[in-house]
Amino acid sequence: MTTMSAPMSGGAYPVTLEVDQAAPQDRLSVLLRLIYAIPQFIALILVGIGLGIVTLIAWIVILINGSYPEGMLRFAIGANRLSNRVIGYIFLLTDKYPPFSLDDDPAYPVRFAAVEQVAGRNRLTTLLRIIMAIPQLIIIGVLRYAAGVVVLIAWVAALFTGSVPEGLHSFLAGFCRWQARVSAYVMLLTDEYPPFSLT
């Protein structure tokens, strides 16, 4: 079963993050965004613990037999879906409150998808995954600081105008997209190395 939707960039990378265009936001929601998100943070902590355990088990299983157990892979994809929705909400990519669900929601403005690569996984790249991801993790770490500044500017702009300027929205969507691909690669959702790209 495939859960991949067409990527915004038109590429064929097996992990995508689609983000709708900037839309008006409620100023009160913008002001209280972090408070509103507290229940989501609690859910993410619980799901994140499960994802960590699943990823460790999957790493061992892939090294032994070259496949990612299907049920565990679906959970991992769902956990990433939830995480990216919450990140999109915090980063002001949408004003719509994220659903407490690991399931796909085509109507939600931030949509994570991944091809379910169960069999034929690469044992060598799985073994060396963290080492191979170091260049990506360094760049994401640097971009995270820039994204933090942009989120602050977007937050002030949205408080005064009721919307995030399109350029800021595009940068934040691109950062979230890049981060989603790198996270998916580190968490073994795909063996394909992520592109160095915001698109």
CSV table of C-alpha atoms in Angstrom, one decimal:
chain,number,residue,atom,x,y,z
A,1,MET,CA,0.0,0.0,0.0
A,2,THR,CA,1.3,3.4,-0.9
A,3,THR,CA,0.5,6.5,1.1
A,4,MET,CA,2.5,9.0,-1.0
A,5,SER,CA,0.8,11.9,-2.6
A,6,ALA,CA,2.3,14.1,-5.3
A,7,PRO,CA,5.1,16.3,-3.9
A,8,MET,CA,4.8,20.1,-4.3
A,9,SER,CA,8.3,20.2,-5.9
A,10,GLY,CA,7.2,17.8,-8.7
A,11,GLY,CA,10.1,15.4,-7.7
A,12,ALA,CA,9.9,11.7,-6.9
A,13,TYR,CA,11.4,11.6,-3.5
A,14,PRO,CA,9.5,9.0,-1.4
A,15,VAL,CA,8.7,11.4,1.4
A,16,THR,CA,6.7,14.5,0.9
A,17,LEU,CA,5.3,17.4,2.9
A,18,GLU,CA,2.7,19.4,1.2
A,19,VAL,CA,1.7,22.8,2.6
A,20,ASP,CA,-1.3,24.9,1.5
A,21,GLN,CA,-0.7,28.5,0.6
A,22,ALA,CA,-0.8,31.2,3.3
A,23,ALA,CA,-4.3,32.0,4.6
A,24,PRO,CA,-5.7,34.5,7.1
A,25,GLN,CA,-5.2,33.6,10.7
A,26,ASP,CA,-7.1,34.4,13.9
A,27,ARG,CA,-5.0,36.9,15.9
A,28,LEU,CA,-6.0,35.5,19.2
A,29,SER,CA,-5.0,32.0,18.0
A,30,VAL,CA,-1.6,33.4,16.9
A,31,LEU,CA,-1.1,35.1,20.2
A,32,LEU,CA,-1.9,32.0,22.2
A,33,ARG,CA,-0.5,29.4,19.8
A,34,LEU,CA,2.0,27.8,22.2
A,35,ILE,CA,-0.6,27.5,24.9
A,36,TYR,CA,-3.2,26.0,22.5
A,37,ALA,CA,-0.5,23.5,21.4
A,38,ILE,CA,0.2,22.1,24.9
A,39,PRO,CA,-2.1,19.1,24.5
A,40,GLN,CA,-0.4,18.4,21.1
A,41,PHE,CA,3.0,18.6,22.8
A,42,ILE,CA,1.9,16.0,25.4
A,43,ALA,CA,0.6,13.7,22.6
A,44,LEU,CA,3.9,14.1,20.7
A,45,ILE,CA,5.9,13.1,23.7
A,46,LEU,CA,3.9,9.9,24.1
A,47,VAL,CA,3.9,9.1,20.4
A,48,GLY,CA,7.6,10.0,20.3
A,49,ILE,CA,8.5,7.5,22.9
A,50,GLY,CA,6.7,4.8,20.9
A,51,LEU,CA,8.4,6.0,17.7
A,52,GLY,CA,11.8,5.8,19.3
A,53,ILE,CA,11.2,2.2,20.4
A,54,VAL,CA,9.7,1.3,17.0
A,55,THR,CA,12.7,2.8,15.2
A,56,LEU,CA,15.2,0.9,17.3
A,57,ILE,CA,13.4,-2.4,16.7
A,58,ALA,CA,13.1,-1.7,13.0
A,59,TRP,CA,16.8,-0.9,12.8
A,60,ILE,CA,17.6,-4.3,14.2
A,61,VAL,CA,15.0,-6.1,12.1
A,62,ILE,CA,16.3,-4.4,8.9
A,63,LEU,CA,19.9,-5.4,9.7
A,64,ILE,CA,18.8,-9.0,10.2
A,65,ASN,CA,16.3,-9.6,7.3
A,66,GLY,CA,16.3,-6.4,5.2
A,67,SER,CA,12.7,-5.5,5.8
A,68,TYR,CA,10.8,-3.0,8.0
A,69,PRO,CA,7.7,-4.7,9.7
A,70,GLU,CA,4.7,-3.3,7.9
A,71,GLY,CA,2.6,-2.4,11.0
A,72,MET,CA,5.5,-0.7,12.7
A,73,LEU,CA,6.3,1.2,9.5
A,74,ARG,CA,2.7,2.5,9.3
A,75,PHE,CA,2.9,3.6,12.9
A,76,ALA,CA,6.2,5.4,12.2
A,77,ILE,CA,4.7,7.2,9.2
A,78,GLY,CA,1.6,8.2,11.2
A,79,ALA,CA,3.8,9.5,14.0
A,80,ASN,CA,5.8,11.6,11.5
A,81,ARG,CA,2.5,12.8,10.1
A,82,LEU,CA,1.3,14.0,13.5
A,83,SER,CA,4.6,15.6,14.3
A,84,ASN,CA,4.7,17.6,11.0
A,85,ARG,CA,1.1,18.8,11.5
A,86,VAL,CA,2.0,20.1,15.0
A,87,ILE,CA,5.2,21.7,13.6
A,88,GLY,CA,3.2,23.3,10.8
A,89,TYR,CA,0.7,24.7,13.4
A,90,ILE,CA,3.5,26.1,15.6
A,91,PHE,CA,5.3,27.6,12.6
A,92,LEU,CA,2.1,29.4,11.6
A,93,LEU,CA,1.8,27.5,8.3
A,94,THR,CA,-1.9,27.0,9.3
A,95,ASP,CA,-4.4,28.3,11.8
A,96,LYS,CA,-6.3,25.0,11.7
A,97,TYR,CA,-5.8,23.0,14.9
A,98,PRO,CA,-4.1,19.6,14.2
A,99,PRO,CA,-6.2,16.5,14.6
A,100,PHE,CA,-5.1,14.0,17.3
A,101,SER,CA,-4.6,11.3,14.8
A,102,LEU,CA,-1.9,9.4,13.0
A,103,ASP,CA,-4.2,8.9,10.0
A,104,ASP,CA,-3.9,10.8,6.7
A,105,ASP,CA,-6.2,13.8,6.5
A,106,PRO,CA,-6.2,15.2,2.9
A,107,ALA,CA,-8.2,18.3,4.1
A,108,TYR,CA,-5.6,19.4,6.6
A,109,PRO,CA,-3.3,22.2,5.3
A,110,VAL,CA,0.0,20.4,6.2
A,111,ARG,CA,0.2,16.9,4.8
A,112,PHE,CA,3.0,14.4,5.3
A,113,ALA,CA,3.2,11.3,3.2
A,114,ALA,CA,5.7,8.5,2.6
A,115,VAL,CA,5.9,5.5,0.4
A,116,GLU,CA,5.7,2.3,2.5
A,117,GLN,CA,9.1,0.7,1.8
A,118,VAL,CA,8.7,-2.6,3.6
A,119,ALA,CA,10.9,-5.1,1.8
A,120,GLY,CA,14.3,-4.8,0.1
A,121,ARG,CA,15.8,-2.3,2.6
A,122,ASN,CA,19.5,-1.5,2.4
A,123,ARG,CA,21.2,-3.0,5.4
A,124,LEU,CA,24.5,-1.1,4.9
A,125,THR,CA,22.9,2.4,4.8
A,126,THR,CA,20.7,1.3,7.7
A,127,LEU,CA,23.7,0.4,9.7
A,128,LEU,CA,25.4,3.7,8.9
A,129,ARG,CA,22.3,5.9,8.8
A,130,ILE,CA,23.3,8.4,11.5
A,131,ILE,CA,26.8,8.9,10.1
A,132,MET,CA,25.4,9.3,6.6
A,133,ALA,CA,22.9,11.9,7.9
A,134,ILE,CA,25.5,14.1,9.5
A,135,PRO,CA,25.8,16.7,6.6
A,136,GLN,CA,22.0,17.0,6.5
A,137,LEU,CA,21.7,17.3,10.3
A,138,ILE,CA,24.3,20.1,10.3
A,139,ILE,CA,22.5,22.1,7.7
A,140,ILE,CA,19.1,21.5,9.4
A,141,GLY,CA,20.7,22.7,12.7
A,142,VAL,CA,21.8,25.9,11.0
A,143,LEU,CA,18.5,26.5,9.2
A,144,ARG,CA,16.6,25.9,12.5
A,145,TYR,CA,18.1,29.2,13.9
A,146,ALA,CA,17.0,31.0,10.7
A,147,ALA,CA,13.6,29.5,10.9
A,148,GLY,CA,13.3,30.6,14.6
A,149,VAL,CA,14.0,34.2,13.6
A,150,VAL,CA,11.5,33.9,10.7
A,151,VAL,CA,8.8,32.4,12.9
A,152,LEU,CA,9.2,35.3,15.3
A,153,ILE,CA,8.9,37.9,12.5
A,154,ALA,CA,5.9,35.9,11.1
A,155,TRP,CA,4.3,35.9,14.5
A,156,VAL,CA,4.6,39.6,14.9
A,157,ALA,CA,3.3,40.2,11.4
A,158,ALA,CA,0.3,37.8,11.9
A,159,LEU,CA,-0.6,39.6,15.2
A,160,PHE,CA,-0.8,42.9,13.4
A,161,THR,CA,-2.1,41.9,10.0
A,162,GLY,CA,-3.9,38.6,10.6
A,163,SER,CA,-1.7,36.7,8.1
A,164,VAL,CA,1.8,35.5,7.6
A,165,PRO,CA,3.5,37.2,4.6
A,166,GLU,CA,3.9,34.9,1.6
A,167,GLY,CA,7.7,35.0,1.5
A,168,LEU,CA,8.0,34.1,5.2
A,169,HIS,CA,5.4,31.3,4.8
A,170,SER,CA,7.2,29.9,1.8
A,171,PHE,CA,10.6,29.8,3.7
A,172,LEU,CA,9.0,28.1,6.7
A,173,ALA,CA,7.2,25.6,4.5
A,174,GLY,CA,10.5,24.8,2.8
A,175,PHE,CA,12.3,24.4,6.1
A,176,CYS,CA,9.6,22.1,7.4
A,177,ARG,CA,9.7,20.1,4.2
A,178,TRP,CA,13.5,19.7,4.3
A,179,GLN,CA,13.4,18.8,8.0
A,180,ALA,CA,10.6,16.2,7.4
A,181,ARG,CA,12.7,14.5,4.7
A,182,VAL,CA,15.8,14.3,6.9
A,183,SER,CA,13.8,13.1,9.9
A,184,ALA,CA,12.2,10.4,7.8
A,185,TYR,CA,15.6,9.3,6.5
A,186,VAL,CA,17.1,9.2,10.0
A,187,MET,CA,14.0,7.3,11.3
A,188,LEU,CA,14.4,4.7,8.5
A,189,LEU,CA,11.2,5.5,6.6
A,190,THR,CA,13.2,5.6,3.4
A,191,ASP,CA,16.7,4.5,2.2
A,192,GLU,CA,16.9,7.3,-0.3
A,193,TYR,CA,19.2,10.1,0.7
A,194,PRO,CA,17.3,13.4,1.1
A,195,PRO,CA,17.9,16.2,-1.3
A,196,PHE,CA,19.6,19.4,-0.1
A,197,SER,CA,16.5,21.5,-0.9
A,198,LEU,CA,13.7,23.6,0.5
A,199,THR,CA,11.4,22.6,-2.3
